[in-house]
Coordinates of C-alpha atoms and ligand atoms in Angstrom, one line a residue:
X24 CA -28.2 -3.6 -0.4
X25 CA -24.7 -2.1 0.5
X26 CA -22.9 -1.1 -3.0
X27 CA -19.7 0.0 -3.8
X28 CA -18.8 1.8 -7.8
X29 CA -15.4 2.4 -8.1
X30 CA -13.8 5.3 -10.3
X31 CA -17.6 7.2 -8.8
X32 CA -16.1 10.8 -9.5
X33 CA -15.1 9.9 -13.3
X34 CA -16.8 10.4 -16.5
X35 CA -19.0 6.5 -16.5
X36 CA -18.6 6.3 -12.6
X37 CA -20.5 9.7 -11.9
X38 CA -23.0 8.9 -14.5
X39 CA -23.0 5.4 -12.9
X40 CA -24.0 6.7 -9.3
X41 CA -26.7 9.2 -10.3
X42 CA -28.4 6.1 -12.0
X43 CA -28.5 4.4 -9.1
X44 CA -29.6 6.7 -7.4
X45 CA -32.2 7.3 -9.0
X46 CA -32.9 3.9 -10.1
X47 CA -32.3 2.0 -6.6
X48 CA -33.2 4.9 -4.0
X49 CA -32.7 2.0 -1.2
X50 CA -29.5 1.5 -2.1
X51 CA -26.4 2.3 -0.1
X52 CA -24.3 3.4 -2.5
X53 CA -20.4 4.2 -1.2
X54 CA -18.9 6.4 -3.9
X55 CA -14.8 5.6 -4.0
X56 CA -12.1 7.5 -5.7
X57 CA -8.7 8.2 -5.8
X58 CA -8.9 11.8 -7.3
X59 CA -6.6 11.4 -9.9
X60 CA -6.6 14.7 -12.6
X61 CA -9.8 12.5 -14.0
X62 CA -11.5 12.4 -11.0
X63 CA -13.7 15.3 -10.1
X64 CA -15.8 15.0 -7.0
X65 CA -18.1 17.7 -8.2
X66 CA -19.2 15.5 -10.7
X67 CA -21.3 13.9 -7.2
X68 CA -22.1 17.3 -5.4
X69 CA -25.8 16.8 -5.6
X70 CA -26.0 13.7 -4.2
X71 CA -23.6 14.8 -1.6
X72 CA -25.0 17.5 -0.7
X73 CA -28.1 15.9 -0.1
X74 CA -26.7 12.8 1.9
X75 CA -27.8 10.3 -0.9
X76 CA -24.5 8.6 -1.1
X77 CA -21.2 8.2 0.7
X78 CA -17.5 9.5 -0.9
X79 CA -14.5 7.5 0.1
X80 CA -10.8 9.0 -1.6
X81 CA -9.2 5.7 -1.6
X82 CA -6.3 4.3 -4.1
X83 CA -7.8 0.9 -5.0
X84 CA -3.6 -0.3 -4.8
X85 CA -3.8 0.6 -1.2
X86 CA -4.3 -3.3 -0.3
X87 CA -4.2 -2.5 3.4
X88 CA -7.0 0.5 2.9
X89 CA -9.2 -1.4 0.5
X90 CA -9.1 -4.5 2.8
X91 CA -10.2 -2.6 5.8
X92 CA -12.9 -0.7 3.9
X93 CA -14.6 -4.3 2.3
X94 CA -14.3 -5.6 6.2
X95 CA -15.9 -2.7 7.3
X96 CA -19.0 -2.2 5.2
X97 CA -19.5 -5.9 3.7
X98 CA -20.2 -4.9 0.3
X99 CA -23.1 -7.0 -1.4
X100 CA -22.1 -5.5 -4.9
X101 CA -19.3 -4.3 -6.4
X102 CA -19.3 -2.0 -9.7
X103 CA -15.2 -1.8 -10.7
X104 CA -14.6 0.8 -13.1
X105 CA -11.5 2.4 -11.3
X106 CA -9.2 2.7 -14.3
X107 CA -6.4 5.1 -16.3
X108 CA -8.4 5.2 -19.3
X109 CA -7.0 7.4 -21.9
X110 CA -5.0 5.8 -24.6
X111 CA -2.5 8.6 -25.6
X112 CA -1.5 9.2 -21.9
X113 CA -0.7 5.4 -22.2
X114 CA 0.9 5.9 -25.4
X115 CA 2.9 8.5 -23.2
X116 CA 4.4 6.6 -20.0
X117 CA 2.1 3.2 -19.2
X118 CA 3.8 2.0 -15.6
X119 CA 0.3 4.1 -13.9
X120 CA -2.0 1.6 -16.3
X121 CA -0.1 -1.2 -15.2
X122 CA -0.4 0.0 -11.9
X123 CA -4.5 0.9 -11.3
X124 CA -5.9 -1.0 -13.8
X125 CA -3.8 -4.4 -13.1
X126 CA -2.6 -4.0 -9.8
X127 CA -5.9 -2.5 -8.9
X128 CA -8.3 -4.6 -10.2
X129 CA -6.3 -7.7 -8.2
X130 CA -6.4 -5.9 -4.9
X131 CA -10.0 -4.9 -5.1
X132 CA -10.7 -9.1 -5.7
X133 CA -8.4 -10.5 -3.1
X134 CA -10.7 -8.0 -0.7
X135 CA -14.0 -9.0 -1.7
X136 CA -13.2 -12.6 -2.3
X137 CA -12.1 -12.5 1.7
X138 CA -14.9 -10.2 2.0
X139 CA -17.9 -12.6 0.7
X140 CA -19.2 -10.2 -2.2
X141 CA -22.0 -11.4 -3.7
X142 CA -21.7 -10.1 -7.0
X143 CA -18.6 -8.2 -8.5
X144 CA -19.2 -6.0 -12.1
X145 CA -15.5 -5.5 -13.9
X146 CA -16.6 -2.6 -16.5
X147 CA -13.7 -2.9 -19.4
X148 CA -14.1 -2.2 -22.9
X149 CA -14.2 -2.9 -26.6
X150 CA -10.1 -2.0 -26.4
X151 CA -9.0 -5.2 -25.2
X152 CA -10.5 -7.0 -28.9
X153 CA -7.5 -4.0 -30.8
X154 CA -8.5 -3.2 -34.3
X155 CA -11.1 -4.5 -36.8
X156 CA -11.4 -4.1 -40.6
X157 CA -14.0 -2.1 -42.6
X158 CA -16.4 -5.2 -42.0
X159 CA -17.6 -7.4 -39.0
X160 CA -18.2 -7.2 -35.2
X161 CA -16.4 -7.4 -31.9
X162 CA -18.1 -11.1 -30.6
X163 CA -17.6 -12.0 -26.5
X164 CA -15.5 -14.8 -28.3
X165 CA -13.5 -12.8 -30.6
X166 CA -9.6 -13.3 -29.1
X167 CA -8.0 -10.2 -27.1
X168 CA -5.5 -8.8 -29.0
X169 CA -4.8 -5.0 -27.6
X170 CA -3.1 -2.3 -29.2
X171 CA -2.1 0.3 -26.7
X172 CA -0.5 0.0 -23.0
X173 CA -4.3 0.8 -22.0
X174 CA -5.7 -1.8 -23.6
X175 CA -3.4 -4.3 -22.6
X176 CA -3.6 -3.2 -19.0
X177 CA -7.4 -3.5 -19.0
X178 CA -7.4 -7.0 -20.9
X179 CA -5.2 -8.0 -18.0
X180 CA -6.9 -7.3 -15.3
X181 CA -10.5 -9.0 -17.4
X182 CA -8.4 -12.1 -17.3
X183 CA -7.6 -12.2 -13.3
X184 CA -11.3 -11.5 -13.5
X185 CA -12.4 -14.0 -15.1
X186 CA -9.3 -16.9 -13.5
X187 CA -11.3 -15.9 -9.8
X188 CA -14.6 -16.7 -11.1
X189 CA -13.5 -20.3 -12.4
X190 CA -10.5 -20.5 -9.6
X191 CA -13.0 -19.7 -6.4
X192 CA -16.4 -19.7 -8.1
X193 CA -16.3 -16.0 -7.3
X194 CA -19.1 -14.0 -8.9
X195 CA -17.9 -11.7 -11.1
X196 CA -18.7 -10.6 -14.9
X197 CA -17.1 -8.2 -17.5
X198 CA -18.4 -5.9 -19.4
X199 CA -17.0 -4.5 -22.4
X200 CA -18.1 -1.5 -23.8
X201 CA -17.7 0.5 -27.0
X202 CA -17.0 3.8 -27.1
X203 CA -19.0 6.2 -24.6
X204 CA -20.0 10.1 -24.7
X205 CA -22.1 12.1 -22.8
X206 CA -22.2 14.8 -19.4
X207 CA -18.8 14.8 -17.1
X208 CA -16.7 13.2 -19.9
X209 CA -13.4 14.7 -19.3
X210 CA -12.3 16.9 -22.2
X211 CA -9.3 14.8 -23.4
X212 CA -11.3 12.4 -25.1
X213 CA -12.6 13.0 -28.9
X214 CA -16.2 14.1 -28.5
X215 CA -15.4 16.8 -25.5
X216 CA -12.2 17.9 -26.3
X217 CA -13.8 18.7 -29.7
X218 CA -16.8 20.5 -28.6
X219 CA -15.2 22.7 -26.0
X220 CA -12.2 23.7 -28.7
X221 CA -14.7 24.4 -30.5
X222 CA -16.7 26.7 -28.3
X223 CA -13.0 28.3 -27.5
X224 CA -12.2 29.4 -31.0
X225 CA -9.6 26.7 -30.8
X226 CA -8.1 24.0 -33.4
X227 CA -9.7 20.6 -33.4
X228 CA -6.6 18.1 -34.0
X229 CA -8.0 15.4 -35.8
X230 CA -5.5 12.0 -36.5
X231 CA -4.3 11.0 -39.2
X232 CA -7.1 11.1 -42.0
X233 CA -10.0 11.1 -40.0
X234 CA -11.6 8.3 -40.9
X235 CA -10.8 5.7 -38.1
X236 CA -14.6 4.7 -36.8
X237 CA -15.8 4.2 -33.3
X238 CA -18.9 3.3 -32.3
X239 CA -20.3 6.0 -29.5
X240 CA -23.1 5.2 -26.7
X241 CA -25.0 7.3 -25.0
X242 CA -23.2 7.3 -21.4
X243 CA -27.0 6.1 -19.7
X244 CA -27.5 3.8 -21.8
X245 CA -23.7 2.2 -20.8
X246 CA -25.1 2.8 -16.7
X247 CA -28.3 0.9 -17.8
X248 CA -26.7 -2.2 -19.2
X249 CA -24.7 -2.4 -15.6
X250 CA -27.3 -2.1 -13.7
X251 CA -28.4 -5.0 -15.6
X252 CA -25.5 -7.3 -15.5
X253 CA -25.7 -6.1 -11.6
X254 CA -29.0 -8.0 -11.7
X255 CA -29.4 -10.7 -14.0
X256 CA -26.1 -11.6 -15.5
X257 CA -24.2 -14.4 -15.1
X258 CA -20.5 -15.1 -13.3
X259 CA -17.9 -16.2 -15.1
X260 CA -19.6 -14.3 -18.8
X261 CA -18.1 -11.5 -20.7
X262 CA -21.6 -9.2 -22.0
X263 CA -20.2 -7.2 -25.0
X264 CA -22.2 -3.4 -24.7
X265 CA -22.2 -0.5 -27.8
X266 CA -24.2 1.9 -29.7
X267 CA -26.5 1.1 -32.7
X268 CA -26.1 1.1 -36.0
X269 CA -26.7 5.3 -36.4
X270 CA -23.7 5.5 -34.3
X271 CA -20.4 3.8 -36.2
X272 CA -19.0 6.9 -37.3
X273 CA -15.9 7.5 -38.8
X274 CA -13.9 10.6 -36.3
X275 CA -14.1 13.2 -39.3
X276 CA -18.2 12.8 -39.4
X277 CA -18.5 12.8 -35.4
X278 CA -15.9 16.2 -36.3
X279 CA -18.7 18.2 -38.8
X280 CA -21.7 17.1 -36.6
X281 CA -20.0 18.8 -33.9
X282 CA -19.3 21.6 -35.8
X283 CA -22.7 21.7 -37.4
X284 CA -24.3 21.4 -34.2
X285 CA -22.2 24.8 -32.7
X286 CA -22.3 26.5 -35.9
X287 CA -18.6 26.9 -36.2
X288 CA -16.7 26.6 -39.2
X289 CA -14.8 23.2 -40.8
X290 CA -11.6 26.0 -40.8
X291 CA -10.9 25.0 -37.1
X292 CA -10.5 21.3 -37.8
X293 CA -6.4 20.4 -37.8
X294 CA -5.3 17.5 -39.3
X295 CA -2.4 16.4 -37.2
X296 CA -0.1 13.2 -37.2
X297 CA -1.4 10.0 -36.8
X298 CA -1.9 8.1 -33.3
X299 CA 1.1 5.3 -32.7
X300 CA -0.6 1.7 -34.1
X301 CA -4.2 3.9 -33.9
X302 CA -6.9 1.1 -34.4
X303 CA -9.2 1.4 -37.5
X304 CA -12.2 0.8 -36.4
X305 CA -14.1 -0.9 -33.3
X306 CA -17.8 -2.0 -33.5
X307 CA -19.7 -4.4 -31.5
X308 CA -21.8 -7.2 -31.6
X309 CA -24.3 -6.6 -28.4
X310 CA -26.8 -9.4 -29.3
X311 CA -25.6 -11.6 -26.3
X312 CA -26.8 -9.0 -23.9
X313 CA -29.8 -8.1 -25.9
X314 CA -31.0 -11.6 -26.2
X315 CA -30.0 -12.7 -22.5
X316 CA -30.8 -9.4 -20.5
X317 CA -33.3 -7.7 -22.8
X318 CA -30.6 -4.2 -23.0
X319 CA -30.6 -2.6 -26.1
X320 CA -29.0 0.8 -26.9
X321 CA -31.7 4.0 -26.9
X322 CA -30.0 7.0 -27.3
X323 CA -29.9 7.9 -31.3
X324 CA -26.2 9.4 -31.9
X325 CA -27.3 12.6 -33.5
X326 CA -30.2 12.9 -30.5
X327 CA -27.5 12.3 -27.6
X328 CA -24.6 14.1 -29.6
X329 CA -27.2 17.0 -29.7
X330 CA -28.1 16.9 -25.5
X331 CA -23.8 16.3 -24.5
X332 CA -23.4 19.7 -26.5
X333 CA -26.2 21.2 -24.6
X334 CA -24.7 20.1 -21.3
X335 CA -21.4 21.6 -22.3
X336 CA -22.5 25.1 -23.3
X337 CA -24.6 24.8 -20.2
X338 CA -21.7 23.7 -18.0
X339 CA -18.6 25.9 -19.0
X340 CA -17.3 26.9 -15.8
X341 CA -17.2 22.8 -15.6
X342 CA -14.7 22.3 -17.9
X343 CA -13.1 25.7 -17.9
X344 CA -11.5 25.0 -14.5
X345 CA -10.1 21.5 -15.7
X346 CA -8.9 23.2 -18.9
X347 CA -6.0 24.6 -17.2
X348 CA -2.8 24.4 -14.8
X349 CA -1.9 20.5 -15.9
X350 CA -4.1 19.5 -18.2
X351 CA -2.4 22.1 -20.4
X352 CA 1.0 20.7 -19.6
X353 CA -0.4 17.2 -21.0
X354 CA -2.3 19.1 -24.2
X355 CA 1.4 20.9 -24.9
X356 CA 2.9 17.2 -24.4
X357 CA 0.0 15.5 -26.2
X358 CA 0.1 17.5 -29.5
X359 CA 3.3 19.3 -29.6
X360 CA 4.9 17.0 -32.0
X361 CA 2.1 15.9 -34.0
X362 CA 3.0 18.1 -37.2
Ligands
NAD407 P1 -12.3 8.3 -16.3 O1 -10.8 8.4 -16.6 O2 -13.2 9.4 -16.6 O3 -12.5 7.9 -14.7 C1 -11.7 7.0 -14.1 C2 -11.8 7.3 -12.6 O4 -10.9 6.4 -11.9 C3 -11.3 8.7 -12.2 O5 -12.3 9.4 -11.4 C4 -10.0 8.5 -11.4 O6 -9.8 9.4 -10.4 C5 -10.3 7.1 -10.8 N1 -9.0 6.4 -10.5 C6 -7.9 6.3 -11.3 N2 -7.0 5.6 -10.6 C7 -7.5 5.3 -9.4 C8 -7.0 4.5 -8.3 N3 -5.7 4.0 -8.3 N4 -7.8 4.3 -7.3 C9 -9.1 4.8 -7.3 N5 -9.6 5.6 -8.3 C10 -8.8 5.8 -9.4 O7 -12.8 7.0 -17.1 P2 -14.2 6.6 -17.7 O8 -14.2 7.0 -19.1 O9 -15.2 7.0 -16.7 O10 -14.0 5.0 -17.7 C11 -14.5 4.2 -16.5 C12 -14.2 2.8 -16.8 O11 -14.9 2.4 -18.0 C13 -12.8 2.4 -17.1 O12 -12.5 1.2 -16.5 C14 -12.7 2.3 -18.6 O13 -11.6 1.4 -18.9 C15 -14.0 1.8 -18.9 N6 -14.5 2.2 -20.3 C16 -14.6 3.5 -20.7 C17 -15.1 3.8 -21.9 C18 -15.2 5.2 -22.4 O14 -15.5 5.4 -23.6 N7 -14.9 6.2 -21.6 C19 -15.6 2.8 -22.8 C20 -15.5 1.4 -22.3 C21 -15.0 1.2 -21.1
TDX408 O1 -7.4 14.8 -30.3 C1 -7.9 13.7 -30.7 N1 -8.0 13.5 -32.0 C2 -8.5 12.4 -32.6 O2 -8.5 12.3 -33.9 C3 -8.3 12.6 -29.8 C4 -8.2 12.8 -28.4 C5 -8.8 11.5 -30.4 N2 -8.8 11.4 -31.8 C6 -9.4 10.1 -32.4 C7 -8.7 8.8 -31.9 C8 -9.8 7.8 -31.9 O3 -9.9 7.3 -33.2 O4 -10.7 10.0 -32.0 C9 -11.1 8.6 -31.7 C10 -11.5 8.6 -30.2 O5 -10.4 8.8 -29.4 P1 -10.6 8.9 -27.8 O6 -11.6 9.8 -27.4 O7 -9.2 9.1 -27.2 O8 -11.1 7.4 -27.5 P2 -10.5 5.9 -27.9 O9 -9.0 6.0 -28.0 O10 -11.3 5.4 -29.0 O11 -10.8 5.2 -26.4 C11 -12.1 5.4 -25.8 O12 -13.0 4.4 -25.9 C12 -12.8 3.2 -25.3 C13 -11.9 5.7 -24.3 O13 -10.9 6.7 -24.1 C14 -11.4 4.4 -23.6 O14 -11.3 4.6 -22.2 C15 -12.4 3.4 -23.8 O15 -12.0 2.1 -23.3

């Protein structure tokens, strides 16, 4: 079985690969990425190191490139998670969202459609449904209706998905996942940025009032539910994926259980002005997946929240490095005018 996971050196795509890894040992698994700041290919160094997989540093817009590489190895499964993914740097400038995530998504099917795929997985996320109340659940059937430039872009490219499967019976589903948290997450997003501030001594700039809930998953339990889909999910079906009950948290609790967890004082949270059109809550109805593929989330928040910490204070030199140079050029950007 020849596979291909796109985004392979990012946050879900590294976790991705050293699931299937360990999960599908016969697999051969071609690692591609473009490198971008979220890449990191020593997120993959011991699988490389021991020949378990193959890295390709490919820009999934480069239609010539990506065509040659599907003629080449003949793909048999495709996992797409290739994306910009972070909703302030959208907020910021969006044409790059545009770009990868639309552009990208397109290319990658006009080459495996010629190709003969088998089986195409289009990770996206919980995003494309914007912003729910205090009550009820993110359905496969709820309507799209994004919020930010990211969120657009990725309900975008689930639509082109989705028009190939019915337009040339190409088979292809989408996955859309709530929020995820775990080892390699790239310390821009909430849960790393706050952990490793912390562990700096630094301010934790928390929006607005605090109290906009997400619902968190345990990054393997996300790579489990793919392999899944991979395996016994249907083409042409949107499978909605998130974290249980435990873990639909508003940001300020998520905040202190950090906090609690390194010992560090409540003094070092900020309060600091609001996200633009910053969605109130996202939660997720996952019985779809549960009933039809038998997935169910395992990782209890305050259990997983507990082993990401651990990985960070036992990774520093990790994060350290991409805490610097032009990430702290974004970070200025990012919060400089947030009060
Ligand atoms: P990430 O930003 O950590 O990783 C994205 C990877 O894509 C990076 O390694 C980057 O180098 C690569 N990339 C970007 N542009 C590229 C291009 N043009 N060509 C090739 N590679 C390119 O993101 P993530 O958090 O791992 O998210 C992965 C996927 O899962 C995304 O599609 C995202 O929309 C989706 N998702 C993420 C979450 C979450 O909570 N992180 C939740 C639901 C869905
Ligand atoms: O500094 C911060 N302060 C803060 O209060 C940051 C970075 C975030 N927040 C808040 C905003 C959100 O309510 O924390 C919450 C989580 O923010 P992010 O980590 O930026 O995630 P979110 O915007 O919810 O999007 C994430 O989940 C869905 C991923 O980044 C997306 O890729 C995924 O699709």
């Amino acid at each position: 079985m020849k596979v291909l996971v796109t985004g392979a050196a990012g946050f879900i795509g590294s976790n991705l690969v050293h699931l299937l890894a360990r999960e599908r040992p016969e697999w051969k698994i071609t690692a591609l990425d473009l490198l971008t700041y979220a890449g990191n290919v020593k997120n993959l160094t011991a699988l490389l190191d021991e020949n378990r997989i193959t890295f390709a540093r490919v820009d999934i817009t480069d239609e010539v490139a990506i065509g040659a590489l599907f003629e080449r190895e003949r793909f048999d499964l495709v996992f797409h998670l290739a994306a910009e993914s972070h909703v302030d740097r959208s907020i910021m400038s969006s044409l790059e969202f545009v770009r990868t995530n639309v552009l990208g998504t397109q290319v990658l099917l006009d080459a495996a459609l010629k190709a003969g795929v088998g089986r195409f997985v289009h990770i996206s996320t919980d995003e494309v449904y914007g912003s729910l109340g205090p009550t009820g659940y993110f359905l496969e059937t709820t309507p799209l209706d994004p919020t930010s430039p990211y969120a657009a872009s990725k309900a975008a490219s689930d639509l082109i998905v989705l028009a190939f499967c019915k337009t040339h019976n190409f088979n292809a589903s989408v996955t859309r996942c709530t929020n995820n948290y775990g080892p390699f997450h790239f310390p821009e997003k909430l849960i790393p940025l706050f952990i490793t501030n912390a562990m700096e001594g630094k301010k934790l700039p928390l929006y607005g009032d605090g109290m906009n809930v997400r619902s968190w998953l345990y990054v393997t339990d996300h790579c489990d539910a793919l392999l899944r889909v991979a395996e016994k999910g249907k083409a042409g079906e949107v499978y909605n994926i998130g974290g249980g009950a435990d873990a639909e948290l508003p940001n300020r609790e998520v905040t202190f259980a950090i906090l609690d967890m390194l010992g560090k004082s409540r003094d070092l949270i900020q309060p600091v002005g609001d996200r633009p059109a910053h969605d109130r809550r996202y939660a997720i109805d996952h019985s779809k997946i549960s009933n039809e593929l038998g997935w169910k989330p395992s990782t209890p928040f305050m259990k997983g929240l507990e082993m990401t910490v651990a990985w960070y204070q036992a990774n520093r030199p990790w994060w350290e490095e991409i805490k610097s140079g032009a990430y702290l050029s974004y970070y200025e950007r990012n919060y400089a005018n947030r009060g």
